[in-house]
Amino acid sequence: MGLRALGQLGLLPDLEKGSTPLEKFQRIDHQGRDIGDAWFFTFVGESHGARPRVISRHTLMQVFWNNLPVSARAHIHSNKKVSNVRTTSNGVVVSCTDGTSYEGAMVIGADGAYSAVRKHMQRLALEEQQKNAQSSESPAKQNHADEEKPFLTSYRCLWIRFPVLPQLTIGDAFETHGPLITTQLFVDEDSALLNVYEKLPSPTYTPQRWTEADDDPFMDKWRHLPLTRNKLTLGQAYDHRVAAGWINLEEGVVRKWSFGGRVVLVGDAAHKYTPSSGMGCNEGIVDVVVLTNEIARAFSSASRSSSPSEDSSATTTINTVPSAVALATGFKTYQNTRFDLVSYGCMVSGTATNASTWSSLFLKFFDLWILSMKPIQRFFVHLGAKDMARTPCFEFIEGEELIVGKVPWTSKIPKRAEVGAE
Ligand SMILES: Cc1cc2nc3c(=O)[nH]c(=O)nc-3n(C[C@H](O)[C@H](O)[C@H](O)COP(=O)(O)OP(=O)(O)OC[C@H]3O[C@@H](n4cnc5c(N)ncnc54)[C@H](O)[C@@H]3O)c2cc1C
């Protein structure tokens, strides 16, 4: 679903060039025994017209940058760290640690699971609550504390990038399942990416940070773990690493995604998935689609009400900035559209990770005997196909439908003449 939206931006040819389509996961257990392939990628491709693809973060960024018009590149300021967000009577001011600041009608926080924008948004909300209701100071503090650390961490992840070794073929994907630890290995044109997910002794809202010093004890314990049926091991992948690092796998959905029509969150800043379902980035892209549709609508109606005689074509709509009230309404609609879907996705992703680590007898049975059956896999994709087909597209970008499968998209990409039409 992310690919379709990026296709509307004209990025499909470059994305296809820089990525590899996936067919299936070849699944084994900790002893290297075949536990059945998972064909979800292929079934998704049949239903929706494109199989999921593996692409490095670096290549994705490169494609975005290369396709930006030069005029837009001038508005991108890199190497900035947001240190404060404050609202003014007619907008918002974002300050950075290097002393610079930027003013605008709104700030969109796309700054990840530990979002600074979210932190400042919550502070602004708390200050407003306290100003409006002095007597409810204690409950306001409690609400704030709940949201300060919104994500629960049950797993840590060691990622390892290593060369395409002779045991591997480009486009292959592998999973190893079993108690406490599970792996996902993707083979791209240039390199292989291995993600190893290890269950923590207990879930925590304050996970510790892991460093290179944690590699040795971890590898001593798990070096023997097979990654493929021809017994490429975790130890071999680690020994050939060109890059590696630790991250925590936070999970959860933030309750409030916006403040006062001035601050709004997208992507991991608003919701965090475990990576097992490969949905986190995709969901972030859909956030941007839904949010920008709402913002475009707010700009369009502000423009119409300020100069009713003008037509509302795309070129005239961005001239009048909507009020904070109008933007707040758009932000609420955005969250309402997305909240239940991402909450469900978060639960599915977490369940997939727990099934891969056989976290309960039921999940072990489900993973080994139910999920391994091809007709069941097809049924699950069929079950989710209606929701997937409802994934919105950019309503204000005209174009052709480039990704077509058996299940038609419900939201149609507007044809050129339809954009701006009433
Ligand atoms: C191991 C692993 C595998 C994954 N695999 C998949 C997959 O197969 N498919 C999929 O769809 N998703 C996958 N995901 C999820 C995906 O990576 C995330 O959902 C996605 O990167 C979120 O994008 P984002 O822009 O919201 O946040 P991020 O990617 O975290 O980007 C946030 C950006 O904000 C910047 N930033 C942070 N703080 C500040 C600040 N104070 N000031 C300025 N900038 C700041 C950061 O430097 C960063 O550039 C995976 C995740 C992991 C951990």
Tab-separated table of C-alpha atoms and ligand atoms in Angstrom:
chain	number	residue	atom	x	y	z
A	1	MET	CA	0.000	0.000	0.000
A	2	GLY	CA	2.967	2.295	0.543
A	3	LEU	CA	4.160	1.588	-3.005
A	4	ARG	CA	0.865	2.756	-4.507
A	5	ALA	CA	1.077	6.134	-2.737
A	6	LEU	CA	4.725	6.535	-3.701
A	7	GLY	CA	3.717	5.614	-7.260
A	8	GLN	CA	1.397	8.640	-7.280
A	9	LEU	CA	4.482	10.769	-6.564
A	10	GLY	CA	6.180	9.317	-9.659
A	11	LEU	CA	8.687	7.265	-7.648
A	12	LEU	CA	7.761	3.781	-8.850
A	13	PRO	CA	10.407	3.357	-11.603
A	14	ASP	CA	13.269	4.369	-9.268
A	15	LEU	CA	11.891	2.299	-6.389
A	16	GLU	CA	11.610	-0.773	-8.605
A	17	LYS	CA	15.167	-0.241	-9.813
A	18	GLY	CA	16.509	0.068	-6.249
A	19	SER	CA	14.622	-2.811	-4.629
A	20	THR	CA	13.992	-6.545	-4.928
A	21	PRO	CA	10.502	-8.132	-4.936
A	22	LEU	CA	9.925	-10.860	-2.358
A	23	GLU	CA	8.197	-14.169	-3.031
A	24	LYS	CA	8.008	-16.090	0.262
A	25	PHE	CA	9.602	-16.644	3.661
A	26	GLN	CA	11.490	-19.940	3.908
A	27	ARG	CA	10.809	-20.897	7.523
A	28	ILE	CA	12.840	-23.174	9.800
A	29	ASP	CA	13.005	-23.872	13.534
A	30	HIS	CA	16.020	-23.529	15.846
A	31	GLN	CA	17.265	-26.968	14.740
A	32	GLY	CA	17.127	-25.978	11.055
A	33	ARG	CA	14.045	-28.132	10.363
A	34	ASP	CA	11.651	-26.994	7.625
A	35	ILE	CA	8.437	-25.641	9.219
A	36	GLY	CA	6.768	-24.650	5.930
A	37	ASP	CA	7.115	-21.644	3.654
A	38	ALA	CA	4.981	-18.520	4.111
A	39	TRP	CA	3.689	-17.210	0.763
A	40	PHE	CA	2.080	-13.976	1.975
A	41	PHE	CA	4.188	-11.776	-0.356
A	42	THR	CA	3.022	-13.727	-3.418
A	43	PHE	CA	-0.648	-13.711	-2.374
A	44	VAL	CA	-0.525	-9.970	-1.621
A	45	GLY	CA	0.969	-9.470	-5.098
A	46	GLU	CA	-1.858	-11.448	-6.708
A	47	SER	CA	-4.564	-9.572	-4.792
A	48	HIS	CA	-3.210	-6.034	-4.970
A	49	GLY	CA	-0.874	-5.947	-7.959
A	50	ALA	CA	2.554	-5.612	-6.306
A	51	ARG	CA	4.570	-7.901	-4.103
A	52	PRO	CA	6.326	-6.307	-1.098
A	53	ARG	CA	9.900	-5.340	-1.942
A	54	VAL	CA	13.081	-5.147	0.092
A	55	ILE	CA	14.813	-1.764	-0.067
A	56	SER	CA	17.482	-0.254	2.152
A	57	ARG	CA	16.701	2.914	4.098
A	58	HIS	CA	19.607	4.588	2.304
A	59	THR	CA	18.232	3.777	-1.181
A	60	LEU	CA	14.731	4.895	-0.175
A	61	MET	CA	16.083	8.259	1.018
A	62	GLN	CA	18.133	8.571	-2.179
A	63	VAL	CA	15.023	7.983	-4.327
A	64	PHE	CA	13.073	10.623	-2.355
A	65	TRP	CA	15.901	13.150	-2.673
A	66	ASN	CA	16.623	12.522	-6.372
A	67	ASN	CA	12.975	13.031	-7.282
A	68	LEU	CA	12.469	16.265	-5.341
A	69	PRO	CA	12.271	19.373	-7.526
A	70	VAL	CA	15.298	21.632	-6.960
A	71	SER	CA	12.996	24.351	-5.597
A	72	ALA	CA	11.724	21.942	-2.909
A	73	ARG	CA	15.243	20.809	-1.965
A	74	ALA	CA	15.990	24.404	-0.962
A	75	HIS	CA	13.399	24.060	1.834
A	76	ILE	CA	15.060	21.012	3.388
A	77	HIS	CA	17.411	21.755	6.280
A	78	SER	CA	19.490	18.732	7.247
A	79	ASN	CA	21.497	18.087	10.431
A	80	LYS	CA	18.931	19.884	12.574
A	81	LYS	CA	17.764	18.736	15.984
A	82	VAL	CA	14.413	20.027	17.207
A	83	SER	CA	14.753	21.341	20.755
A	84	ASN	CA	11.470	23.188	21.300
A	85	VAL	CA	8.023	23.747	19.826
A	86	ARG	CA	5.841	26.677	20.845
A	87	THR	CA	2.590	28.030	19.525
A	88	THR	CA	1.896	31.682	18.709
A	89	SER	CA	-1.357	33.507	17.982
A	90	ASN	CA	-1.203	32.534	14.314
A	91	GLY	CA	1.100	29.544	14.053
A	92	VAL	CA	3.944	27.571	15.521
A	93	VAL	CA	7.673	28.144	16.046
A	94	VAL	CA	10.117	25.229	16.001
A	95	SER	CA	13.544	25.845	17.567
A	96	CYS	CA	16.653	23.771	16.927
A	97	THR	CA	19.697	23.040	19.075
A	98	ASP	CA	21.922	25.110	16.735
A	99	GLY	CA	19.972	28.258	17.640
A	100	THR	CA	17.929	28.478	14.427
A	101	SER	CA	14.136	28.577	14.463
A	102	TYR	CA	11.406	28.172	11.871
A	103	GLU	CA	7.870	29.535	11.798
A	104	GLY	CA	4.833	28.022	10.100
A	105	ALA	CA	1.123	27.294	10.311
A	106	MET	CA	1.738	23.805	11.716
A	107	VAL	CA	4.461	21.297	12.565
A	108	ILE	CA	4.180	17.668	11.483
A	109	GLY	CA	6.191	15.423	13.804
A	110	ALA	CA	7.682	12.611	11.704
A	111	ASP	CA	10.564	12.147	14.115
A	112	GLY	CA	10.224	8.537	15.160
A	113	ALA	CA	9.425	6.537	18.286
A	114	TYR	CA	11.219	8.941	20.647
A	115	SER	CA	9.657	11.984	18.962
A	116	ALA	CA	10.763	15.360	20.345
A	117	VAL	CA	7.741	16.962	18.670
A	118	ARG	CA	5.453	14.551	20.565
A	119	LYS	CA	7.156	15.440	23.849
A	120	HIS	CA	6.628	19.167	23.254
A	121	MET	CA	3.087	18.591	22.010
A	122	GLN	CA	2.263	16.802	25.261
A	123	ARG	CA	3.823	19.631	27.276
A	124	LEU	CA	1.717	22.185	25.388
A	125	ALA	CA	-1.425	20.110	26.012
A	126	LEU	CA	-0.614	19.809	29.712
A	127	GLU	CA	0.042	23.552	30.041
A	128	GLU	CA	-3.284	24.276	28.380
A	129	GLN	CA	-5.126	21.805	30.599
A	130	GLN	CA	-3.590	23.321	33.711
A	131	LYS	CA	-4.438	26.835	32.588
A	132	ASN	CA	-8.036	25.893	31.796
A	133	ALA	CA	-8.726	23.865	34.910
A	134	GLN	CA	-6.494	24.641	37.885
A	135	SER	CA	-8.505	22.258	40.022
A	136	SER	CA	-7.782	19.252	37.772
A	137	GLU	CA	-4.000	19.561	38.042
A	138	SER	CA	-3.448	16.029	39.373
A	139	PRO	CA	-5.439	14.158	36.695
A	140	ALA	CA	-3.770	16.278	34.012
A	141	LYS	CA	-0.343	15.239	35.293
A	142	GLN	CA	-1.430	11.606	35.302
A	143	ASN	CA	-2.599	11.794	31.663
A	144	HIS	CA	0.676	13.361	30.690
A	145	ALA	CA	2.714	10.679	32.444
A	146	ASP	CA	0.773	7.920	30.636
A	147	GLU	CA	1.667	9.406	27.281
A	148	GLU	CA	5.278	10.280	28.105
A	149	LYS	CA	6.375	6.680	27.526
A	150	PRO	CA	3.594	5.353	25.333
A	151	PHE	CA	5.355	2.266	23.978
A	152	LEU	CA	5.954	-1.088	25.649
A	153	THR	CA	9.129	-2.986	24.720
A	154	SER	CA	9.112	-6.789	24.850
A	155	TYR	CA	11.945	-7.505	22.393
A	156	ARG	CA	15.347	-6.156	21.479
A	157	CYS	CA	16.762	-6.449	17.962
A	158	LEU	CA	20.279	-6.992	16.681
A	159	TRP	CA	20.441	-6.035	12.997
A	160	ILE	CA	23.353	-7.188	10.864
A	161	ARG	CA	24.144	-6.183	7.288
A	162	PHE	CA	26.514	-8.591	5.533
A	163	PRO	CA	27.515	-9.481	1.942
A	164	VAL	CA	25.448	-11.882	-0.183
A	165	LEU	CA	27.255	-15.089	0.835
A	166	PRO	CA	27.321	-18.132	-1.525
A	167	GLN	CA	24.518	-19.829	0.494
A	168	LEU	CA	22.118	-16.981	-0.447
A	169	THR	CA	20.172	-15.973	-3.569
A	170	ILE	CA	18.974	-12.438	-4.320
A	171	GLY	CA	15.272	-12.032	-3.494
A	172	ASP	CA	15.285	-14.819	-0.890
A	173	ALA	CA	13.777	-14.246	2.553
A	174	PHE	CA	14.154	-16.544	5.556
A	175	GLU	CA	12.744	-16.836	9.066
A	176	THR	CA	13.935	-18.931	12.014
A	177	HIS	CA	11.303	-19.564	14.696
A	178	GLY	CA	11.511	-20.924	18.220
A	179	PRO	CA	11.539	-20.072	21.924
A	180	LEU	CA	12.834	-16.615	22.948
A	181	ILE	CA	14.448	-15.713	19.642
A	182	THR	CA	13.381	-15.329	16.010
A	183	THR	CA	15.132	-14.033	12.892
A	184	GLN	CA	14.201	-12.442	9.554
A	185	LEU	CA	16.771	-12.418	6.753
A	186	PHE	CA	16.304	-10.514	3.463
A	187	VAL	CA	18.677	-10.808	0.507
A	188	ASP	CA	18.941	-7.681	-1.630
A	189	GLU	CA	21.113	-7.085	-4.731
A	190	ASP	CA	23.964	-5.506	-2.770
A	191	SER	CA	23.785	-7.147	0.633
A	192	ALA	CA	21.799	-9.244	3.082
A	193	LEU	CA	19.975	-7.759	6.073
A	194	LEU	CA	19.419	-9.914	9.132
A	195	ASN	CA	17.138	-8.847	11.991
A	196	VAL	CA	17.318	-10.936	15.165
A	197	TYR	CA	14.513	-10.383	17.690
A	198	GLU	CA	15.181	-11.588	21.242
A	199	LYS	CA	12.546	-11.568	23.951
A	200	LEU	CA	13.430	-9.516	27.044
A	201	PRO	CA	13.021	-11.131	30.503
A	202	SER	CA	9.984	-8.867	31.019
A	203	PRO	CA	8.229	-6.133	28.997
A	204	THR	CA	9.238	-2.586	29.953
A	205	TYR	CA	8.307	1.050	29.243
A	206	THR	CA	11.909	2.061	30.008
A	207	PRO	CA	14.140	-0.284	28.002
A	208	GLN	CA	17.886	-0.049	28.482
A	209	ARG	CA	20.135	0.952	25.597
A	210	TRP	CA	22.244	-1.836	24.107
A	211	THR	CA	25.777	-1.334	22.814
A	212	GLU	CA	28.539	-3.257	21.043
A	213	ALA	CA	29.556	-4.569	24.474
A	214	ASP	CA	26.337	-6.627	24.434
A	215	ASP	CA	27.359	-8.421	21.219
A	216	ASP	CA	29.736	-10.979	22.773
A	217	PRO	CA	27.481	-12.501	25.449
A	218	PHE	CA	24.640	-12.557	22.918
A	219	MET	CA	26.729	-14.261	20.225
A	220	ASP	CA	28.119	-16.770	22.754
A	221	LYS	CA	24.538	-17.833	23.418
A	222	TRP	CA	23.078	-17.777	19.903
A	223	ARG	CA	25.976	-18.132	17.418
A	224	HIS	CA	24.835	-21.656	16.448
A	225	LEU	CA	21.317	-20.515	15.408
A	226	PRO	CA	20.607	-21.566	11.771
A	227	LEU	CA	19.247	-18.860	9.449
A	228	THR	CA	18.636	-20.982	6.337
A	229	ARG	CA	17.949	-24.601	5.461
A	230	ASN	CA	21.508	-24.960	4.174
A	231	LYS	CA	22.632	-24.039	7.696
A	232	LEU	CA	24.082	-20.568	7.301
A	233	THR	CA	24.364	-19.606	10.973
A	234	LEU	CA	23.922	-16.408	12.944
A	235	GLY	CA	27.618	-16.626	13.871
A	236	GLN	CA	28.661	-16.713	10.187
A	237	ALA	CA	26.451	-13.722	9.355
A	238	TYR	CA	27.878	-11.785	12.325
A	239	ASP	CA	31.487	-12.647	11.411
A	240	HIS	CA	30.925	-11.237	7.879
A	241	ARG	CA	29.101	-8.097	9.109
A	242	VAL	CA	29.731	-4.779	7.356
A	243	ALA	CA	27.445	-2.992	9.832
A	244	ALA	CA	25.450	-3.998	12.894
A	245	GLY	CA	23.594	-2.426	15.778
A	246	TRP	CA	21.049	-2.841	18.548
A	247	ILE	CA	17.582	-1.349	18.772
A	248	ASN	CA	14.585	-1.924	21.005
A	249	LEU	CA	11.291	-3.013	19.451
A	250	GLU	CA	8.730	-0.701	21.018
A	251	GLU	CA	5.014	-1.333	20.486
A	252	GLY	CA	1.920	0.775	20.967
A	253	VAL	CA	-0.318	3.569	19.740
A	254	VAL	CA	-0.222	7.112	21.162
A	255	ARG	CA	-3.673	8.230	22.343
A	256	LYS	CA	-3.564	11.850	21.084
A	257	TRP	CA	-1.914	12.615	17.759
A	258	SER	CA	-2.385	16.375	17.570
A	259	PHE	CA	-2.668	19.585	19.547
A	260	GLY	CA	-4.654	22.713	18.824
A	261	GLY	CA	-4.479	22.555	15.023
A	262	ARG	CA	-0.779	23.379	15.250
A	263	VAL	CA	1.054	20.115	16.005
A	264	VAL	CA	0.362	16.671	14.536
A	265	LEU	CA	2.195	13.332	14.524
A	266	VAL	CA	2.722	10.732	11.786
A	267	GLY	CA	4.524	7.379	11.530
A	268	ASP	CA	6.458	5.932	14.452
A	269	ALA	CA	5.909	9.137	16.441
A	270	ALA	CA	2.218	8.153	16.617
A	271	HIS	CA	2.347	4.351	16.520
A	272	LYS	CA	5.079	1.770	16.773
A	273	TYR	CA	4.912	-1.798	15.446
A	274	THR	CA	7.243	-4.747	15.880
A	275	PRO	CA	8.852	-5.343	12.459
A	276	SER	CA	7.565	-8.910	11.922
A	277	SER	CA	4.683	-7.890	9.646
A	278	GLY	CA	6.775	-5.354	7.686
A	279	MET	CA	4.046	-2.756	8.133
A	280	GLY	CA	5.561	0.124	10.155
A	281	CYS	CA	6.900	2.175	7.271
A	282	ASN	CA	3.864	1.408	5.113
A	283	GLU	CA	1.498	2.626	7.822
A	284	GLY	CA	3.545	5.819	8.177
A	285	ILE	CA	3.158	6.477	4.446
A	286	VAL	CA	-0.611	5.972	4.683
A	287	ASP	CA	-0.678	8.428	7.628
A	288	VAL	CA	0.911	11.021	5.371
A	289	VAL	CA	-1.645	10.333	2.616
A	290	VAL	CA	-4.635	10.726	4.957
A	291	LEU	CA	-3.182	13.758	6.745
A	292	THR	CA	-2.249	15.620	3.568
A	293	ASN	CA	-5.714	14.960	2.117
A	294	GLU	CA	-7.182	16.641	5.218
A	295	ILE	CA	-4.724	19.535	5.061
A	296	ALA	CA	-5.437	20.027	1.342
A	297	ARG	CA	-9.176	20.087	2.115
A	298	ALA	CA	-8.641	22.699	4.858
A	299	PHE	CA	-6.547	24.894	2.539
A	300	SER	CA	-9.068	24.490	-0.237
A	301	SER	CA	-12.030	25.572	1.884
A	302	ALA	CA	-10.044	28.470	3.457
A	303	SER	CA	-9.235	29.656	-0.027
A	304	ARG	CA	-12.862	29.354	-1.157
A	305	SER	CA	-14.195	31.290	1.837
A	306	SER	CA	-11.595	34.071	1.525
A	307	SER	CA	-12.239	34.617	-2.197
A	308	PRO	CA	-15.463	32.864	-3.167
A	309	SER	CA	-15.329	34.131	-6.731
A	310	GLU	CA	-12.034	32.355	-7.495
A	311	ASP	CA	-12.030	28.795	-8.695
A	312	SER	CA	-10.559	26.243	-6.301
A	313	SER	CA	-8.005	24.653	-8.563
A	314	ALA	CA	-4.839	23.203	-7.030
A	315	THR	CA	-2.801	26.302	-7.920
A	316	THR	CA	-5.016	28.704	-5.966
A	317	THR	CA	-5.739	26.564	-2.913
A	318	ILE	CA	-2.424	27.003	-1.111
A	319	ASN	CA	-2.624	30.793	-0.918
A	320	THR	CA	-4.877	31.100	2.143
A	321	VAL	CA	-3.759	29.510	5.392
A	322	PRO	CA	-6.648	27.819	7.237
A	323	SER	CA	-7.451	28.714	10.839
A	324	ALA	CA	-6.179	26.599	13.741
A	325	VAL	CA	-9.776	25.461	14.284
A	326	ALA	CA	-10.070	24.219	10.686
A	327	LEU	CA	-6.712	22.444	10.916
A	328	ALA	CA	-7.660	20.912	14.282
A	329	THR	CA	-10.798	19.469	12.674
A	330	GLY	CA	-8.707	18.009	9.846
A	331	PHE	CA	-6.194	16.537	12.321
A	332	LYS	CA	-9.021	14.917	14.310
A	333	THR	CA	-10.515	13.383	11.165
A	334	TYR	CA	-7.045	12.093	10.277
A	335	GLN	CA	-6.616	10.400	13.671
A	336	ASN	CA	-10.174	9.018	13.634
A	337	THR	CA	-9.583	7.535	10.175
A	338	ARG	CA	-6.333	5.891	11.179
A	339	PHE	CA	-6.574	5.021	14.889
A	340	ASP	CA	-8.499	1.719	14.839
A	341	LEU	CA	-6.657	0.469	11.758
A	342	VAL	CA	-3.190	1.103	13.209
A	343	SER	CA	-4.228	-0.284	16.618
A	344	TYR	CA	-5.339	-3.486	14.884
A	345	GLY	CA	-2.141	-3.568	12.783
A	346	CYS	CA	-0.036	-3.108	15.917
A	347	MET	CA	-1.784	-6.051	17.572
A	348	VAL	CA	-1.343	-8.254	14.463
A	349	SER	CA	2.345	-7.379	14.239
A	350	GLY	CA	2.948	-8.105	17.934
A	351	THR	CA	1.087	-11.412	17.610
A	352	ALA	CA	3.230	-12.347	14.592
A	353	THR	CA	6.404	-11.739	16.637
A	354	ASN	CA	5.022	-13.718	19.586
A	355	ALA	CA	3.972	-16.561	17.259
A	356	SER	CA	7.517	-16.672	15.819
A	357	THR	CA	8.968	-17.034	19.322
A	358	TRP	CA	6.323	-19.595	20.305
A	359	SER	CA	5.372	-17.407	23.260
A	360	SER	CA	2.532	-19.746	24.253
A	361	LEU	CA	1.526	-23.315	23.448
A	362	PHE	CA	-1.351	-22.014	21.351
A	363	LEU	CA	0.911	-19.688	19.332
A	364	LYS	CA	3.431	-22.505	18.805
A	365	PHE	CA	0.645	-24.768	17.514
A	366	PHE	CA	-0.722	-21.920	15.368
A	367	ASP	CA	2.723	-21.155	13.924
A	368	LEU	CA	3.686	-24.774	13.200
A	369	TRP	CA	0.413	-26.331	12.112
A	370	ILE	CA	-1.964	-23.576	10.987
A	371	LEU	CA	0.163	-20.767	9.571
A	372	SER	CA	2.301	-23.236	7.624
A	373	MET	CA	-0.646	-24.223	5.399
A	374	LYS	CA	-0.720	-22.455	2.040
A	375	PRO	CA	-4.561	-22.324	1.781
A	376	ILE	CA	-4.703	-20.759	5.274
A	377	GLN	CA	-2.133	-18.146	4.230
A	378	ARG	CA	-4.218	-17.371	1.135
A	379	PHE	CA	-7.321	-17.127	3.363
A	380	PHE	CA	-5.614	-14.609	5.714
A	381	VAL	CA	-4.587	-12.415	2.774
A	382	HIS	CA	-8.134	-12.701	1.403
A	383	LEU	CA	-9.489	-11.723	4.849
A	384	GLY	CA	-7.404	-8.529	4.909
A	385	ALA	CA	-7.867	-7.722	1.217
A	386	LYS	CA	-10.982	-5.558	1.661
A	387	ASP	CA	-9.270	-3.328	4.242
A	388	MET	CA	-6.130	-3.160	2.112
A	389	ALA	CA	-8.207	-2.182	-0.948
A	390	ARG	CA	-9.715	0.695	1.068
A	391	THR	CA	-6.255	2.234	1.606
A	392	PRO	CA	-6.641	5.874	0.602
A	393	CYS	CA	-4.638	7.559	-2.136
A	394	PHE	CA	-3.621	11.218	-2.523
A	395	GLU	CA	-6.931	12.801	-3.561
A	396	PHE	CA	-5.263	15.871	-5.034
A	397	ILE	CA	-2.702	14.151	-7.286
A	398	GLU	CA	-3.995	13.051	-10.639
A	399	GLY	CA	-2.574	10.083	-12.513
A	400	GLU	CA	-3.021	6.542	-13.708
A	401	GLU	CA	-3.491	3.428	-11.594
A	402	LEU	CA	-0.077	1.761	-11.892
A	403	ILE	CA	-0.611	-1.078	-9.424
A	404	VAL	CA	-3.522	-3.327	-10.350
A	405	GLY	CA	-4.356	-6.720	-8.845
A	406	LYS	CA	-7.403	-8.970	-8.598
A	407	VAL	CA	-8.969	-6.801	-5.864
A	408	PRO	CA	-9.782	-3.302	-7.149
A	409	TRP	CA	-8.783	-0.279	-5.015
A	410	THR	CA	-11.815	1.404	-3.469
A	411	SER	CA	-10.296	4.884	-3.480
A	412	LYS	CA	-9.634	5.748	-7.103
A	413	ILE	CA	-6.704	7.894	-8.194
A	414	PRO	CA	-8.296	11.025	-9.712
A	415	LYS	CA	-7.946	11.531	-13.433
A	416	ARG	CA	-6.422	14.863	-14.480
A	417	ALA	CA	-9.759	16.626	-15.080
A	418	GLU	CA	-11.120	15.530	-11.679
A	419	VAL	CA	-8.534	17.365	-9.535
A	420	GLY	CA	-9.987	20.577	-8.146
A	421	ALA	CA	-13.401	19.804	-9.630
A	422	GLU	CA	-16.318	20.257	-7.232
B	1	LIG	C1	14.404	-4.044	12.337
B	1	LIG	C2	13.284	-3.298	11.677
B	1	LIG	C3	12.758	-3.755	10.467
B	1	LIG	C4	11.702	-3.080	9.851
B	1	LIG	N1	11.184	-3.562	8.682
B	1	LIG	C5	10.134	-2.937	8.108
B	1	LIG	C6	9.561	-3.424	6.905
B	1	LIG	O1	9.980	-4.449	6.369
B	1	LIG	N2	8.516	-2.744	6.360
B	1	LIG	C7	7.993	-1.632	6.944
B	1	LIG	O2	7.019	-1.058	6.417
B	1	LIG	N3	8.523	-1.139	8.091
B	1	LIG	C8	9.567	-1.762	8.679
B	1	LIG	N4	10.100	-1.273	9.833
B	1	LIG	C9	9.505	-0.088	10.436
B	1	LIG	C10	10.039	1.191	9.828
B	1	LIG	O3	11.442	1.204	9.845
B	1	LIG	C11	9.494	2.381	10.616
B	1	LIG	O4	8.116	2.224	10.816
B	1	LIG	C12	9.749	3.665	9.852
B	1	LIG	O5	11.128	3.867	9.685
B	1	LIG	C13	9.147	4.842	10.613
B	1	LIG	O6	9.421	6.013	9.913
B	1	LIG	P1	9.352	7.422	10.655
B	1	LIG	O7	9.754	8.411	9.623
B	1	LIG	O8	8.046	7.570	11.336
B	1	LIG	O9	10.448	7.345	11.812
B	1	LIG	P2	12.023	7.116	11.681
B	1	LIG	O10	12.332	6.219	10.537
B	1	LIG	O11	12.473	6.713	13.046
B	1	LIG	O12	12.602	8.545	11.308
B	1	LIG	C14	12.587	9.606	12.244
B	1	LIG	C15	13.557	10.669	11.783
B	1	LIG	O13	13.450	11.789	12.669
B	1	LIG	C16	14.750	12.205	13.039
B	1	LIG	N5	14.682	12.834	14.381
B	1	LIG	C17	14.492	12.246	15.583
B	1	LIG	N6	14.503	13.153	16.569
B	1	LIG	C18	14.707	14.354	15.985
B	1	LIG	C19	14.834	15.697	16.476
B	1	LIG	N7	14.757	16.004	17.780
B	1	LIG	N8	15.037	16.690	15.576
B	1	LIG	C20	15.121	16.428	14.238
B	1	LIG	N9	15.014	15.181	13.726
B	1	LIG	C21	14.815	14.163	14.589
B	1	LIG	C22	15.594	10.932	13.025
B	1	LIG	O14	16.962	11.249	12.859
B	1	LIG	C23	15.017	10.212	11.809
B	1	LIG	O15	15.641	10.632	10.628
B	1	LIG	C24	11.157	-1.932	10.459
B	1	LIG	C25	11.684	-1.455	11.668
B	1	LIG	C26	12.726	-2.135	12.277
B	1	LIG	C27	13.255	-1.635	13.588
